PDB file of C-alpha atoms in Angstrom:
ATOM      1  CA  MET A 292      -0.024  -0.054   0.023  1.00  0.00           C
ATOM      2  CA  LYS A 293       2.775   2.521   0.824  1.00  0.00           C
ATOM      3  CA  LYS A 294       4.630   1.777  -2.389  1.00  0.00           C
ATOM      4  CA  ILE A 295       1.282   2.328  -4.318  1.00  0.00           C
ATOM      5  CA  PHE A 296       0.566   5.586  -2.736  1.00  0.00           C
ATOM      6  CA  LEU A 297       4.134   6.750  -3.125  1.00  0.00           C
ATOM      7  CA  THR A 298       4.177   5.884  -6.776  1.00  0.00           C
ATOM      8  CA  ILE A 299       1.033   7.842  -7.251  1.00  0.00           C
ATOM      9  CA  LEU A 300       2.406  10.851  -5.394  1.00  0.00           C
ATOM     10  CA  ILE A 301       5.588  10.847  -7.501  1.00  0.00           C
ATOM     11  CA  LEU A 302       3.704  10.499 -10.845  1.00  0.00           C
ATOM     12  CA  GLY A 303       1.512  13.371  -9.720  1.00  0.00           C
ATOM     13  CA  VAL A 304       4.417  15.701  -9.067  1.00  0.00           C
ATOM     14  CA  PHE A 305       6.173  14.824 -12.406  1.00  0.00           C
ATOM     15  CA  SER A 306       3.017  15.286 -14.465  1.00  0.00           C
ATOM     16  CA  SER A 307       2.141  18.477 -12.687  1.00  0.00           C
ATOM     17  CA  ASN A 308       5.500  19.845 -13.730  1.00  0.00           C
ATOM     18  CA  ALA A 309       4.440  19.520 -17.389  1.00  0.00           C
ATOM     19  CA  GLN A 310       1.515  21.948 -16.781  1.00  0.00           C
ATOM     20  CA  THR A 311       1.794  25.634 -17.198  1.00  0.00           C
ATOM     21  CA  SER A 312      -0.027  28.368 -15.292  1.00  0.00           C
ATOM     22  CA  THR A 313      -0.247  30.737 -18.197  1.00  0.00           C
ATOM     23  CA  ASN A 314      -3.317  28.962 -19.626  1.00  0.00           C
ATOM     24  CA  HIS A 315      -5.266  29.865 -16.412  1.00  0.00           C
ATOM     25  CA  ALA A 316      -4.709  33.637 -16.128  1.00  0.00           C
ATOM     26  CA  GLN A 317      -8.334  34.002 -14.973  1.00  0.00           C
ATOM     27  CA  GLY A 318      -8.033  31.212 -12.395  1.00  0.00           C
ATOM     28  CA  THR A 319      -5.958  28.517 -10.928  1.00  0.00           C
ATOM     29  CA  GLN A 320      -2.209  28.714 -11.309  1.00  0.00           C
ATOM     30  CA  ASN A 321       0.666  26.591 -10.315  1.00  0.00           C
ATOM     31  CA  MET A 322       2.160  27.406  -6.861  1.00  0.00           C
ATOM     32  CA  PHE A 323       4.738  25.964  -4.503  1.00  0.00           C
ATOM     33  CA  THR A 324       4.174  26.491  -0.677  1.00  0.00           C
ATOM     34  CA  ALA A 325       6.361  25.911   2.417  1.00  0.00           C
ATOM     35  CA  ASN A 326       4.279  25.471   5.527  1.00  0.00           C
ATOM     36  CA  ILE A 327       5.508  26.519   8.830  1.00  0.00           C
ATOM     37  CA  ILE A 328       3.151  25.317  11.631  1.00  0.00           C
ATOM     38  CA  MET A 329       3.375  21.655  10.704  1.00  0.00           C
ATOM     39  CA  PRO A 330       6.429  21.793   8.458  1.00  0.00           C
ATOM     40  CA  GLY A 331       5.903  20.552   4.847  1.00  0.00           C
ATOM     41  CA  LEU A 332       5.969  21.400   1.171  1.00  0.00           C
ATOM     42  CA  ARG A 333       2.891  21.462  -1.073  1.00  0.00           C
ATOM     43  CA  TYR A 334       2.774  21.921  -4.957  1.00  0.00           C
ATOM     44  CA  GLU A 335      -0.573  22.910  -6.348  1.00  0.00           C
ATOM     45  CA  VAL A 336      -0.884  22.735 -10.229  1.00  0.00           C
ATOM     46  CA  GLY A 337      -3.723  24.465 -12.140  1.00  0.00           C
ATOM     47  CA  LEU A 338      -5.505  21.916 -14.449  1.00  0.00           C
ATOM     48  CA  THR A 339      -8.359  24.248 -15.701  1.00  0.00           C
ATOM     49  CA  SER A 340      -9.637  27.690 -14.810  1.00  0.00           C
ATOM     50  CA  LYS A 341     -11.432  26.427 -11.822  1.00  0.00           C
ATOM     51  CA  THR A 342      -9.698  23.045 -10.826  1.00  0.00           C
ATOM     52  CA  SER A 343      -6.173  22.179  -9.527  1.00  0.00           C
ATOM     53  CA  LEU A 344      -4.267  19.170  -8.197  1.00  0.00           C
ATOM     54  CA  SER A 345      -2.421  19.612  -5.042  1.00  0.00           C
ATOM     55  CA  VAL A 346       0.295  17.223  -3.605  1.00  0.00           C
ATOM     56  CA  GLY A 347       2.230  17.593  -0.459  1.00  0.00           C
ATOM     57  CA  VAL A 348       4.619  15.934   1.980  1.00  0.00           C
ATOM     58  CA  GLY A 349       5.327  16.894   5.566  1.00  0.00           C
ATOM     59  CA  THR A 350       3.982  16.446   8.962  1.00  0.00           C
ATOM     60  CA  GLY A 351       0.693  15.966  10.454  1.00  0.00           C
ATOM     61  CA  PHE A 352      -0.937  16.087  13.784  1.00  0.00           C
ATOM     62  CA  ALA A 353      -3.243  13.256  15.462  1.00  0.00           C
ATOM     63  CA  TRP A 354      -4.975  13.387  18.662  1.00  0.00           C
ATOM     64  CA  VAL A 355      -6.981  10.498  20.212  1.00  0.00           C
ATOM     65  CA  TYR A 356      -8.901  10.284  23.391  1.00  0.00           C
ATOM     66  CA  SER A 357      -9.998   6.975  24.910  1.00  0.00           C
ATOM     67  CA  ASP A 358     -11.191   5.831  28.344  1.00  0.00           C
ATOM     68  CA  ALA A 359      -8.302   3.403  28.580  1.00  0.00           C
ATOM     69  CA  ASN A 360      -5.436   5.540  27.527  1.00  0.00           C
ATOM     70  CA  GLY A 361      -6.817   9.129  28.037  1.00  0.00           C
ATOM     71  CA  SER A 362      -5.488  11.713  25.717  1.00  0.00           C
ATOM     72  CA  GLU A 363      -2.660  10.906  23.335  1.00  0.00           C
ATOM     73  CA  TYR A 364      -1.159  12.851  20.504  1.00  0.00           C
ATOM     74  CA  GLY A 365       1.516  12.510  17.814  1.00  0.00           C
ATOM     75  CA  VAL A 366       3.242  14.244  15.111  1.00  0.00           C
ATOM     76  CA  PHE A 367       3.550  11.981  11.952  1.00  0.00           C
ATOM     77  CA  PRO A 368       5.350  12.129   8.682  1.00  0.00           C
ATOM     78  CA  ASN A 369       2.360  12.320   6.080  1.00  0.00           C
ATOM     79  CA  PHE A 370       1.463  12.688   2.443  1.00  0.00           C
ATOM     80  CA  GLU A 371      -1.411  14.341   1.105  1.00  0.00           C
ATOM     81  CA  GLY A 372      -3.232  14.952  -2.195  1.00  0.00           C
ATOM     82  CA  ALA A 373      -6.339  16.664  -3.449  1.00  0.00           C
ATOM     83  CA  TYR A 374      -8.352  17.531  -6.560  1.00  0.00           C
ATOM     84  CA  ARG A 375      -9.798  21.072  -5.928  1.00  0.00           C
ATOM     85  CA  TYR A 376     -12.810  22.797  -7.561  1.00  0.00           C
ATOM     86  CA  TYR A 377     -12.757  26.522  -6.859  1.00  0.00           C
ATOM     87  CA  TYR A 378     -16.151  27.946  -7.043  1.00  0.00           C
ATOM     88  CA  ASN A 379     -15.843  31.571  -6.233  1.00  0.00           C
ATOM     89  CA  PHE A 380     -13.181  33.133  -8.292  1.00  0.00           C
ATOM     90  CA  LYS A 381     -15.695  35.144 -10.537  1.00  0.00           C
ATOM     91  CA  ARG A 382     -17.445  36.569  -7.503  1.00  0.00           C
ATOM     92  CA  ARG A 383     -14.098  37.424  -5.816  1.00  0.00           C
ATOM     93  CA  LYS A 384     -12.938  39.238  -8.884  1.00  0.00           C
ATOM     94  CA  GLN A 385     -16.192  41.252  -9.281  1.00  0.00           C
ATOM     95  CA  LYS A 386     -15.751  42.497  -5.731  1.00  0.00           C
ATOM     96  CA  GLY A 387     -12.144  43.438  -6.584  1.00  0.00           C
ATOM     97  CA  LYS A 388     -10.599  40.741  -4.133  1.00  0.00           C
ATOM     98  CA  ARG A 389      -7.435  38.850  -4.963  1.00  0.00           C
ATOM     99  CA  ILE A 390      -7.691  35.446  -6.659  1.00  0.00           C
ATOM    100  CA  ALA A 391      -3.744  35.228  -7.308  1.00  0.00           C
ATOM    101  CA  ASN A 392      -2.000  32.023  -6.127  1.00  0.00           C
ATOM    102  CA  ASN A 393      -5.597  30.340  -5.890  1.00  0.00           C
ATOM    103  CA  SER A 394      -7.050  32.705  -3.306  1.00  0.00           C
ATOM    104  CA  GLY A 395     -10.593  31.421  -3.001  1.00  0.00           C
ATOM    105  CA  ASN A 396     -13.090  28.840  -1.600  1.00  0.00           C
ATOM    106  CA  TYR A 397     -13.237  25.314  -2.955  1.00  0.00           C
ATOM    107  CA  LEU A 398     -14.586  21.783  -2.781  1.00  0.00           C
ATOM    108  CA  ALA A 399     -12.070  18.940  -2.998  1.00  0.00           C
ATOM    109  CA  LEU A 400     -11.551  15.370  -2.665  1.00  0.00           C
ATOM    110  CA  SER A 401      -8.638  15.050  -0.445  1.00  0.00           C
ATOM    111  CA  SER A 402      -6.475  12.136   0.788  1.00  0.00           C
ATOM    112  CA  TYR A 403      -4.113  11.831   3.660  1.00  0.00           C
ATOM    113  CA  LEU A 404      -1.544   9.056   4.533  1.00  0.00           C
ATOM    114  CA  SER A 405       0.540   8.907   7.567  1.00  0.00           C
ATOM    115  CA  ILE A 406       3.162   6.290   8.120  1.00  0.00           C
ATOM    116  CA  GLY A 407       4.939   4.822  11.109  1.00  0.00           C
ATOM    117  CA  ASP A 408       5.331   5.900  14.517  1.00  0.00           C
ATOM    118  CA  PRO A 409       5.108   9.559  15.764  1.00  0.00           C
ATOM    119  CA  LEU A 410       8.156  11.777  15.308  1.00  0.00           C
ATOM    120  CA  ILE A 411       6.913  13.633  18.432  1.00  0.00           C
ATOM    121  CA  GLY A 412       4.251  12.622  21.034  1.00  0.00           C
ATOM    122  CA  ASP A 413       2.925   9.642  23.025  1.00  0.00           C
ATOM    123  CA  LEU A 414       0.199   8.299  20.560  1.00  0.00           C
ATOM    124  CA  GLU A 415       0.851   4.514  20.236  1.00  0.00           C
ATOM    125  CA  THR A 416      -0.157   3.163  16.901  1.00  0.00           C
ATOM    126  CA  ARG A 417      -1.090  -0.504  16.285  1.00  0.00           C
ATOM    127  CA  SER A 418      -0.748  -0.173  12.521  1.00  0.00           C
ATOM    128  CA  ASP A 419       1.809   0.512   9.984  1.00  0.00           C
ATOM    129  CA  TYR A 420      -0.119   3.309   8.262  1.00  0.00           C
ATOM    130  CA  ASN A 421      -3.338   5.405   8.567  1.00  0.00           C
ATOM    131  CA  GLY A 422      -5.257   7.242   5.784  1.00  0.00           C
ATOM    132  CA  VAL A 423      -8.293   9.070   5.217  1.00  0.00           C
ATOM    133  CA  VAL A 424      -9.991   9.927   1.980  1.00  0.00           C
ATOM    134  CA  GLY A 425     -13.103  12.175   1.654  1.00  0.00           C
ATOM    135  CA  PRO A 426     -14.889  15.353   0.561  1.00  0.00           C
ATOM    136  CA  VAL A 427     -13.877  18.671   2.055  1.00  0.00           C
ATOM    137  CA  TRP A 428     -14.794  22.329   2.026  1.00  0.00           C
ATOM    138  CA  GLY A 429     -11.650  24.609   1.837  1.00  0.00           C
ATOM    139  CA  ILE A 430     -10.850  28.195   1.990  1.00  0.00           C
ATOM    140  CA  GLN A 431      -7.294  29.414   0.939  1.00  0.00           C
ATOM    141  CA  ARG A 432      -5.992  32.837   0.922  1.00  0.00           C
ATOM    142  CA  THR A 433      -2.584  34.122  -0.348  1.00  0.00           C
ATOM    143  CA  TYR A 434      -1.733  37.740   0.250  1.00  0.00           C
ATOM    144  CA  GLU A 435       0.535  40.126  -1.638  1.00  0.00           C
ATOM    145  CA  SER A 436       3.433  39.454   0.812  1.00  0.00           C
ATOM    146  CA  LYS A 437       3.071  35.623  -0.268  1.00  0.00           C
ATOM    147  CA  LEU A 438       1.749  34.605   3.165  1.00  0.00           C
ATOM    148  CA  ASN A 439      -0.670  31.783   2.563  1.00  0.00           C
ATOM    149  CA  TRP A 440      -3.175  30.111   4.768  1.00  0.00           C
ATOM    150  CA  ASN A 441      -5.514  27.204   4.149  1.00  0.00           C
ATOM    151  CA  LEU A 442      -8.428  25.562   6.120  1.00  0.00           C
ATOM    152  CA  GLU A 443     -10.118  22.180   5.044  1.00  0.00           C
ATOM    153  CA  LEU A 444     -12.978  20.572   6.793  1.00  0.00           C
ATOM    154  CA  GLY A 445     -14.885  17.423   5.992  1.00  0.00           C
ATOM    155  CA  VAL A 446     -15.692  13.704   6.812  1.00  0.00           C
ATOM    156  CA  GLY A 447     -13.985  10.941   5.307  1.00  0.00           C
ATOM    157  CA  TYR A 448     -13.350   7.114   5.095  1.00  0.00           C
ATOM    158  CA  GLY A 449     -10.503   6.252   7.387  1.00  0.00           C
ATOM    159  CA  PHE A 450      -8.507   3.141   6.976  1.00  0.00           C
ATOM    160  CA  ASN A 451      -5.318   1.344   8.277  1.00  0.00           C
ATOM    161  CA  ASP A 452      -3.890  -2.093   7.946  1.00  0.00           C
ATOM    162  CA  LYS A 453      -6.402  -3.387  10.615  1.00  0.00           C
ATOM    163  CA  GLU A 454      -9.575  -1.540  10.251  1.00  0.00           C
ATOM    164  CA  THR A 455     -11.824   1.007   8.385  1.00  0.00           C
ATOM    165  CA  TYR A 456     -13.800   3.878  10.011  1.00  0.00           C
ATOM    166  CA  ILE A 457     -15.572   7.243   9.455  1.00  0.00           C
ATOM    167  CA  SER A 458     -13.154  10.143  10.420  1.00  0.00           C
ATOM    168  CA  PRO A 459     -13.416  13.903  10.528  1.00  0.00           C
ATOM    169  CA  ILE A 460     -11.031  15.764   8.198  1.00  0.00           C
ATOM    170  CA  ALA A 461      -9.528  19.046   9.551  1.00  0.00           C
ATOM    171  CA  SER A 462      -6.524  20.616   8.272  1.00  0.00           C
ATOM    172  CA  PHE A 463      -4.988  24.114   8.727  1.00  0.00           C
ATOM    173  CA  SER A 464      -1.771  25.444   7.449  1.00  0.00           C
ATOM    174  CA  ILE A 465       0.191  28.669   7.220  1.00  0.00           C
ATOM    175  CA  GLY A 466       3.206  29.322   4.999  1.00  0.00           C
ATOM    176  CA  TRP A 467       4.756  31.199   2.126  1.00  0.00           C
ATOM    177  CA  THR A 468       4.161  30.742  -1.645  1.00  0.00           C
ATOM    178  CA  PHE A 469       7.122  30.935  -4.250  1.00  0.00           C
ATOM    179  CA  GLY A 470       6.762  32.160  -7.734  1.00  0.00           C
ATOM    180  CA  LYS A 471       5.187  35.036  -9.224  1.00  0.00           C
ATOM    181  CA  ASP A 472       1.600  36.014  -9.334  1.00  0.00           C
ATOM    182  CA  THR A 473      -0.113  35.871 -12.874  1.00  0.00           C
ATOM    183  CA  ASN A 474      -3.645  36.876 -11.781  1.00  0.00           C
TER     184      ASN A 474
END
Protein backbone atom coordinates (compact mmCIF):
# COMPACT_ATOMS: atom_id res chain seq x y z
CA MET A 1 0.00 0.00 0.00
CA LYS A 2 2.83 2.41 0.88
CA LYS A 3 4.56 1.76 -2.44
CA ILE A 4 1.34 2.31 -4.43
CA PHE A 5 0.58 5.63 -2.72
CA LEU A 6 4.19 6.83 -3.06
CA THR A 7 4.18 5.93 -6.78
CA ILE A 8 0.96 7.89 -7.32
CA LEU A 9 2.40 10.87 -5.44
CA ILE A 10 5.62 10.86 -7.49
CA LEU A 11 3.75 10.51 -10.79
CA GLY A 12 1.48 13.38 -9.76
CA VAL A 13 4.45 15.65 -9.08
CA PHE A 14 6.15 14.79 -12.38
CA SER A 15 2.98 15.20 -14.43
CA SER A 16 2.18 18.47 -12.67
CA ASN A 17 5.54 19.91 -13.72
CA ALA A 18 4.45 19.49 -17.33
CA GLN A 19 1.52 21.88 -16.81
CA THR A 20 1.79 25.65 -17.20
CA SER A 21 0.02 28.35 -15.25
CA THR A 22 -0.27 30.78 -18.16
CA ASN A 23 -3.28 28.93 -19.56
CA HIS A 24 -5.26 29.85 -16.47
CA ALA A 25 -4.71 33.61 -16.17
CA GLN A 26 -8.27 34.05 -14.90
CA GLY A 27 -8.19 31.19 -12.41
CA THR A 28 -6.01 28.51 -10.90
CA GLN A 29 -2.27 28.67 -11.25
CA ASN A 30 0.74 26.60 -10.27
CA MET A 31 2.20 27.38 -6.87
CA PHE A 32 4.71 25.98 -4.44
CA THR A 33 4.08 26.50 -0.70
CA ALA A 34 6.30 25.90 2.33
CA ASN A 35 4.22 25.42 5.50
CA ILE A 36 5.50 26.47 8.90
CA ILE A 37 2.99 25.32 11.58
CA MET A 38 3.38 21.65 10.71
CA PRO A 39 6.47 21.76 8.48
CA GLY A 40 5.85 20.58 4.96
CA LEU A 41 5.92 21.35 1.25
CA ARG A 42 2.93 21.49 -1.12
CA TYR A 43 2.77 21.91 -4.88
CA GLU A 44 -0.53 22.88 -6.49
CA VAL A 45 -0.89 22.76 -10.24
CA GLY A 46 -3.73 24.47 -12.13
CA LEU A 47 -5.53 22.01 -14.38
CA THR A 48 -8.33 24.24 -15.69
CA SER A 49 -9.51 27.76 -14.84
CA LYS A 50 -11.35 26.39 -11.77
CA THR A 51 -9.60 23.13 -10.85
CA SER A 52 -6.23 22.13 -9.48
CA LEU A 53 -4.30 19.14 -8.22
CA SER A 54 -2.42 19.57 -4.95
CA VAL A 55 0.23 17.18 -3.61
CA GLY A 56 2.26 17.55 -0.46
CA VAL A 57 4.66 15.93 1.95
CA GLY A 58 5.29 16.99 5.50
CA THR A 59 4.05 16.41 9.01
CA GLY A 60 0.56 15.95 10.39
CA PHE A 61 -0.96 16.07 13.83
CA ALA A 62 -3.17 13.36 15.35
CA TRP A 63 -5.01 13.44 18.67
CA VAL A 64 -6.96 10.56 20.20
CA TYR A 65 -8.91 10.24 23.42
CA SER A 66 -9.98 6.93 24.94
CA ASP A 67 -11.16 5.88 28.39
CA ALA A 68 -8.36 3.30 28.57
CA ASN A 69 -5.42 5.53 27.60
CA GLY A 70 -6.75 9.06 28.11
CA SER A 71 -5.51 11.75 25.74
CA GLU A 72 -2.68 10.92 23.33
CA TYR A 73 -1.15 12.90 20.48
CA GLY A 74 1.45 12.48 17.77
CA VAL A 75 3.18 14.34 14.97
CA PHE A 76 3.61 11.98 12.02
CA PRO A 77 5.23 12.13 8.60
CA ASN A 78 2.44 12.36 6.05
CA PHE A 79 1.57 12.60 2.38
CA GLU A 80 -1.46 14.43 1.04
CA GLY A 81 -3.21 14.88 -2.25
CA ALA A 82 -6.35 16.69 -3.38
CA TYR A 83 -8.36 17.50 -6.49
CA ARG A 84 -9.82 20.98 -5.89
CA TYR A 85 -12.71 22.81 -7.54
CA TYR A 86 -12.64 26.58 -6.85
CA TYR A 87 -16.17 27.91 -7.01
CA ASN A 88 -15.92 31.63 -6.21
CA PHE A 89 -13.17 33.15 -8.40
CA LYS A 90 -15.66 35.09 -10.53
CA ARG A 91 -17.45 36.62 -7.53
CA ARG A 92 -14.12 37.50 -5.84
CA LYS A 93 -12.91 39.26 -9.01
CA GLN A 94 -16.21 41.18 -9.31
CA LYS A 95 -15.75 42.42 -5.74
CA GLY A 96 -12.16 43.46 -6.49
CA LYS A 97 -10.65 40.77 -4.26
CA ARG A 98 -7.48 38.81 -4.96
CA ILE A 99 -7.57 35.47 -6.74
CA ALA A 100 -3.79 35.30 -7.31
CA ASN A 101 -2.17 32.09 -6.07
CA ASN A 102 -5.57 30.38 -5.88
CA SER A 103 -7.10 32.66 -3.25
CA GLY A 104 -10.64 31.34 -3.08
CA ASN A 105 -13.06 28.83 -1.63
CA TYR A 106 -13.15 25.29 -2.92
CA LEU A 107 -14.65 21.82 -2.72
CA ALA A 108 -12.18 18.97 -2.94
CA LEU A 109 -11.62 15.26 -2.74
CA SER A 110 -8.71 15.05 -0.31
CA SER A 111 -6.52 12.20 0.84
CA TYR A 112 -4.01 11.92 3.68
CA LEU A 113 -1.65 9.07 4.51
CA SER A 114 0.61 8.88 7.56
CA ILE A 115 3.22 6.21 8.01
CA GLY A 116 5.00 4.80 11.05
CA ASP A 117 5.41 5.90 14.63
CA PRO A 118 5.10 9.54 15.70
CA LEU A 119 8.14 11.79 15.39
CA ILE A 120 6.90 13.63 18.50
CA GLY A 121 4.26 12.56 21.01
CA ASP A 122 2.93 9.63 22.96
CA LEU A 123 0.30 8.24 20.57
CA GLU A 124 0.87 4.52 20.25
CA THR A 125 -0.18 3.19 16.87
CA ARG A 126 -1.08 -0.41 16.28
CA SER A 127 -0.85 -0.15 12.51
CA ASP A 128 1.84 0.51 9.92
CA TYR A 129 -0.13 3.31 8.23
CA ASN A 130 -3.27 5.41 8.62
CA GLY A 131 -5.15 7.15 5.86
CA VAL A 132 -8.31 9.06 5.17
CA VAL A 133 -10.04 9.99 1.91
CA GLY A 134 -13.09 12.20 1.64
CA PRO A 135 -14.81 15.36 0.48
CA VAL A 136 -13.83 18.66 2.10
CA TRP A 137 -14.80 22.30 1.96
CA GLY A 138 -11.78 24.58 1.93
CA ILE A 139 -10.72 28.20 1.96
CA GLN A 140 -7.30 29.40 0.86
CA ARG A 141 -5.90 32.92 0.88
CA THR A 142 -2.56 34.19 -0.38
CA TYR A 143 -1.64 37.80 0.27
CA GLU A 144 0.65 40.09 -1.72
CA SER A 145 3.39 39.35 0.84
CA LYS A 146 3.09 35.67 -0.28
CA LEU A 147 1.78 34.69 3.16
CA ASN A 148 -0.62 31.79 2.60
CA TRP A 149 -3.16 30.11 4.85
CA ASN A 150 -5.45 27.20 4.10
CA LEU A 151 -8.29 25.53 6.03
CA GLU A 152 -10.07 22.28 5.09
CA LEU A 153 -13.02 20.64 6.87
CA GLY A 154 -14.87 17.46 5.96
CA VAL A 155 -15.67 13.84 6.75
CA GLY A 156 -13.90 10.90 5.22
CA TYR A 157 -13.34 7.19 5.02
CA GLY A 158 -10.47 6.28 7.34
CA PHE A 159 -8.41 3.12 6.98
CA ASN A 160 -5.31 1.34 8.19
CA ASP A 161 -3.96 -2.19 7.92
CA LYS A 162 -6.41 -3.43 10.59
CA GLU A 163 -9.73 -1.54 10.22
CA THR A 164 -11.86 1.04 8.40
CA TYR A 165 -13.86 3.84 9.99
CA ILE A 166 -15.53 7.21 9.46
CA SER A 167 -13.18 10.06 10.34
CA PRO A 168 -13.39 13.85 10.56
CA ILE A 169 -11.00 15.75 8.30
CA ALA A 170 -9.55 19.02 9.57
CA SER A 171 -6.45 20.66 8.20
CA PHE A 172 -4.98 24.12 8.77
CA SER A 173 -1.72 25.46 7.41
CA ILE A 174 0.17 28.74 7.29
CA GLY A 175 3.18 29.26 5.04
CA TRP A 176 4.68 31.13 2.12
CA THR A 177 4.22 30.70 -1.60
CA PHE A 178 7.04 30.96 -4.11
CA GLY A 179 6.87 32.14 -7.70
CA LYS A 180 5.19 35.13 -9.27
CA ASP A 181 1.51 36.06 -9.41
CA THR A 182 -0.15 35.82 -12.83
CA ASN A 183 -3.69 36.90 -11.84
